[in-house]
PDB file of C-alpha atoms in Angstrom:
ATOM      1  CA  MET A 628      13.226  -3.059  -3.420  1.00 53.00           C
ATOM      2  CA  THR A 629      10.574  -0.604  -2.266  1.00 57.00           C
ATOM      3  CA  ALA A 630       9.271   2.266  -4.265  1.00 61.00           C
ATOM      4  CA  SER A 631       8.535   5.507  -2.528  1.00 70.00           C
ATOM      5  CA  ILE A 632       6.928   8.637  -3.814  1.00 84.00           C
ATOM      6  CA  ASN A 633       7.393  12.043  -2.249  1.00 93.00           C
ATOM      7  CA  ALA A 634       4.698  14.670  -1.745  1.00 93.00           C
ATOM      8  CA  TYR A 635       6.037  16.785  -4.601  1.00 94.00           C
ATOM      9  CA  THR A 636       5.679  13.983  -7.153  1.00 95.00           C
ATOM     10  CA  LEU A 637       2.394  12.817  -5.651  1.00 97.00           C
ATOM     11  CA  GLY A 638       0.909  16.313  -5.971  1.00 97.00           C
ATOM     12  CA  ARG A 639       1.657  16.518  -9.693  1.00 97.00           C
ATOM     13  CA  LEU A 640       0.307  13.011 -10.261  1.00 98.00           C
ATOM     14  CA  MET A 641      -2.870  13.802  -8.301  1.00 98.00           C
ATOM     15  CA  LEU A 642      -3.416  16.974 -10.352  1.00 98.00           C
ATOM     16  CA  MET A 643      -3.194  15.010 -13.593  1.00 98.00           C
ATOM     17  CA  VAL A 644      -5.503  12.271 -12.286  1.00 98.00           C
ATOM     18  CA  THR A 645      -7.984  14.869 -11.036  1.00 98.00           C
ATOM     19  CA  ALA A 646      -8.092  16.596 -14.427  1.00 98.00           C
ATOM     20  CA  ALA A 647      -8.554  13.269 -16.198  1.00 98.00           C
ATOM     21  CA  LEU A 648     -11.322  12.180 -13.840  1.00 97.00           C
ATOM     22  CA  TYR A 649     -13.263  15.424 -14.318  1.00 98.00           C
ATOM     23  CA  LEU A 650     -13.068  14.930 -18.084  1.00 98.00           C
ATOM     24  CA  LEU A 651     -13.993  11.252 -17.864  1.00 98.00           C
ATOM     25  CA  PHE A 652     -16.965  12.031 -15.632  1.00 97.00           C
ATOM     26  CA  ASN A 653     -18.165  14.654 -18.117  1.00 98.00           C
ATOM     27  CA  GLY A 654     -17.851  12.101 -20.913  1.00 98.00           C
ATOM     28  CA  TYR A 655     -19.766   9.516 -18.912  1.00 97.00           C
ATOM     29  CA  SER A 656     -22.495  11.997 -18.033  1.00 96.00           C
ATOM     30  CA  ALA A 657     -22.806  13.145 -21.647  1.00 96.00           C
ATOM     31  CA  LEU A 658     -23.341   9.556 -22.762  1.00 97.00           C
ATOM     32  CA  PHE A 659     -25.324   7.964 -19.952  1.00 97.00           C
ATOM     33  CA  ASN A 660     -26.544  10.315 -17.238  1.00 94.00           C
ATOM     34  CA  PRO A 661     -26.829  13.989 -18.197  1.00 95.00           C
ATOM     35  CA  ILE A 662     -25.880  16.572 -15.598  1.00 95.00           C
ATOM     36  CA  PRO A 663     -26.814  20.266 -15.607  1.00 95.00           C
ATOM     37  CA  ALA A 664     -24.862  22.339 -18.129  1.00 97.00           C
ATOM     38  CA  PHE A 665     -23.419  24.504 -15.351  1.00 96.00           C
ATOM     39  CA  ILE A 666     -21.931  21.479 -13.575  1.00 95.00           C
ATOM     40  CA  PHE A 667     -20.592  20.143 -16.890  1.00 97.00           C
ATOM     41  CA  MET A 668     -18.864  23.464 -17.596  1.00 97.00           C
ATOM     42  CA  GLU A 669     -17.626  23.749 -14.010  1.00 97.00           C
ATOM     43  CA  ASN A 670     -16.065  20.277 -14.278  1.00 97.00           C
ATOM     44  CA  LEU A 671     -14.450  21.261 -17.574  1.00 98.00           C
ATOM     45  CA  ALA A 672     -13.019  24.403 -15.993  1.00 98.00           C
ATOM     46  CA  TYR A 673     -11.591  22.419 -13.067  1.00 98.00           C
ATOM     47  CA  ALA A 674     -10.044  19.918 -15.484  1.00 98.00           C
ATOM     48  CA  ILE A 675      -8.351  22.712 -17.431  1.00 98.00           C
ATOM     49  CA  VAL A 676      -7.104  24.465 -14.294  1.00 98.00           C
ATOM     50  CA  PHE A 677      -5.735  21.296 -12.712  1.00 98.00           C
ATOM     51  CA  LEU A 678      -4.059  20.187 -15.942  1.00 98.00           C
ATOM     52  CA  ALA A 679      -2.491  23.628 -16.373  1.00 98.00           C
ATOM     53  CA  ALA A 680      -1.254  23.469 -12.771  1.00 98.00           C
ATOM     54  CA  ALA A 681       0.299  20.051 -13.423  1.00 98.00           C
ATOM     55  CA  LEU A 682       2.084  21.465 -16.469  1.00 98.00           C
ATOM     56  CA  ARG A 683       3.351  24.544 -14.555  1.00 97.00           C
ATOM     57  CA  TYR A 684       3.990  22.566 -11.378  1.00 97.00           C
ATOM     58  CA  ASN A 685       7.524  23.806 -10.622  1.00 95.00           C
ATOM     59  CA  SER A 686       6.181  27.158  -9.463  1.00 96.00           C
ATOM     60  CA  SER A 687       5.246  27.218  -5.781  1.00 95.00           C
ATOM     61  CA  SER A 688       2.657  29.923  -6.474  1.00 96.00           C
ATOM     62  CA  VAL A 689       0.990  27.641  -9.038  1.00 97.00           C
ATOM     63  CA  ARG A 690       0.912  24.783  -6.510  1.00 97.00           C
ATOM     64  CA  MET A 691      -0.538  27.073  -3.829  1.00 97.00           C
ATOM     65  CA  THR A 692      -3.171  28.392  -6.227  1.00 98.00           C
ATOM     66  CA  ALA A 693      -4.079  24.825  -7.201  1.00 98.00           C
ATOM     67  CA  ALA A 694      -4.335  23.913  -3.502  1.00 98.00           C
ATOM     68  CA  LEU A 695      -6.739  26.806  -2.916  1.00 98.00           C
ATOM     69  CA  ILE A 696      -8.818  25.883  -5.968  1.00 98.00           C
ATOM     70  CA  ALA A 697      -8.971  22.238  -4.833  1.00 98.00           C
ATOM     71  CA  ALA A 698     -10.063  23.389  -1.364  1.00 98.00           C
ATOM     72  CA  PHE A 699     -12.719  25.638  -2.899  1.00 97.00           C
ATOM     73  CA  SER A 700     -13.925  22.763  -5.056  1.00 96.00           C
ATOM     74  CA  ALA A 701     -14.076  20.531  -1.965  1.00 97.00           C
ATOM     75  CA  GLY A 702     -16.280  23.155  -0.347  1.00 94.00           C
ATOM     76  CA  ARG A 703     -18.603  23.119  -3.343  1.00 93.00           C
ATOM     77  CA  VAL A 704     -18.765  19.316  -3.275  1.00 94.00           C
ATOM     78  CA  SER A 705     -19.366  19.284   0.475  1.00 93.00           C
ATOM     79  CA  ARG A 706     -22.748  20.939  -0.142  1.00 89.00           C
ATOM     80  CA  SER A 707     -23.789  17.716  -1.875  1.00 90.00           C
ATOM     81  CA  VAL A 708     -22.688  15.688   1.141  1.00 93.00           C
ATOM     82  CA  VAL A 709     -24.065  17.805   3.994  1.00 92.00           C
ATOM     83  CA  THR A 710     -26.937  20.202   3.413  1.00 87.00           C
ATOM     84  CA  ALA A 711     -27.125  23.719   4.811  1.00 86.00           C
ATOM     85  CA  VAL A 712     -29.298  22.437   7.668  1.00 90.00           C
ATOM     86  CA  GLY A 713     -26.844  19.667   8.593  1.00 89.00           C
ATOM     87  CA  THR A 714     -28.518  16.619   7.089  1.00 91.00           C
ATOM     88  CA  LEU A 715     -26.983  14.241   4.574  1.00 92.00           C
ATOM     89  CA  GLY A 716     -27.728  15.220   1.022  1.00 90.00           C
ATOM     90  CA  SER A 717     -29.416  12.866  -1.394  1.00 90.00           C
ATOM     91  CA  LEU A 718     -26.154  12.653  -3.388  1.00 90.00           C
ATOM     92  CA  ALA A 719     -23.895  12.293  -0.347  1.00 92.00           C
ATOM     93  CA  LEU A 720     -22.626   8.778  -1.001  1.00 94.00           C
ATOM     94  CA  PRO A 721     -21.492   9.285  -4.614  1.00 92.00           C
ATOM     95  CA  HIS A 722     -19.775  12.578  -3.684  1.00 94.00           C
ATOM     96  CA  LEU A 723     -17.801  11.315  -0.665  1.00 96.00           C
ATOM     97  CA  PRO A 724     -14.869   9.910  -2.692  1.00 96.00           C
ATOM     98  CA  LEU A 725     -14.544  13.171  -4.636  1.00 96.00           C
ATOM     99  CA  LEU A 726     -14.687  15.191  -1.433  1.00 97.00           C
ATOM    100  CA  ALA A 727     -11.991  13.043   0.207  1.00 97.00           C
ATOM    101  CA  TRP A 728      -9.803  13.221  -2.919  1.00 98.00           C
ATOM    102  CA  LEU A 729     -10.058  17.021  -3.163  1.00 98.00           C
ATOM    103  CA  VAL A 730      -9.250  17.469   0.528  1.00 98.00           C
ATOM    104  CA  ALA A 731      -6.228  15.158   0.139  1.00 98.00           C
ATOM    105  CA  LEU A 732      -5.135  17.049  -2.995  1.00 98.00           C
ATOM    106  CA  SER A 733      -5.375  20.363  -1.148  1.00 98.00           C
ATOM    107  CA  ILE A 734      -3.265  19.051   1.721  1.00 97.00           C
ATOM    108  CA  ILE A 735      -0.626  17.442  -0.509  1.00 97.00           C
ATOM    109  CA  LEU A 736      -0.250  20.603  -2.579  1.00 97.00           C
ATOM    110  CA  ALA A 737      -0.019  22.785   0.519  1.00 96.00           C
ATOM    111  CA  VAL A 738       2.699  20.491   1.900  1.00 95.00           C
ATOM    112  CA  THR A 739       4.695  20.857  -1.325  1.00 95.00           C
ATOM    113  CA  VAL A 740       4.585  24.633  -0.986  1.00 94.00           C
ATOM    114  CA  MET A 741       5.773  24.557   2.616  1.00 90.00           C
ATOM    115  CA  ARG A 742       8.628  22.132   1.900  1.00 80.00           C
ATOM    116  CA  ARG A 743      10.132  23.867  -1.139  1.00 63.00           C
TER     117      ARG A 743
END
């Protein structure tokens, strides 16, 4: 027996995981490696938005909005990977998984909007 998951279900799951990971990272940073207050609050805002989107997931406009927010967030993260002058940033390596995840989330959510 093989288990398969469709894009619709995957999108909701990814939104919930994304929200949880933003909160967990904030918790980790509060305990072990403080980050600037702005980044902490930005992460908290993303967690709230993505969790709210997961809860209101049946609406295609909510999924599209979440896709745009994830894409915007990926753009913000990309500045940590590649600097404005085209060199690798000092925090490139730790930000690559987040960047890849946010791009994948954006694509999955956009696919769910186009298919429903």
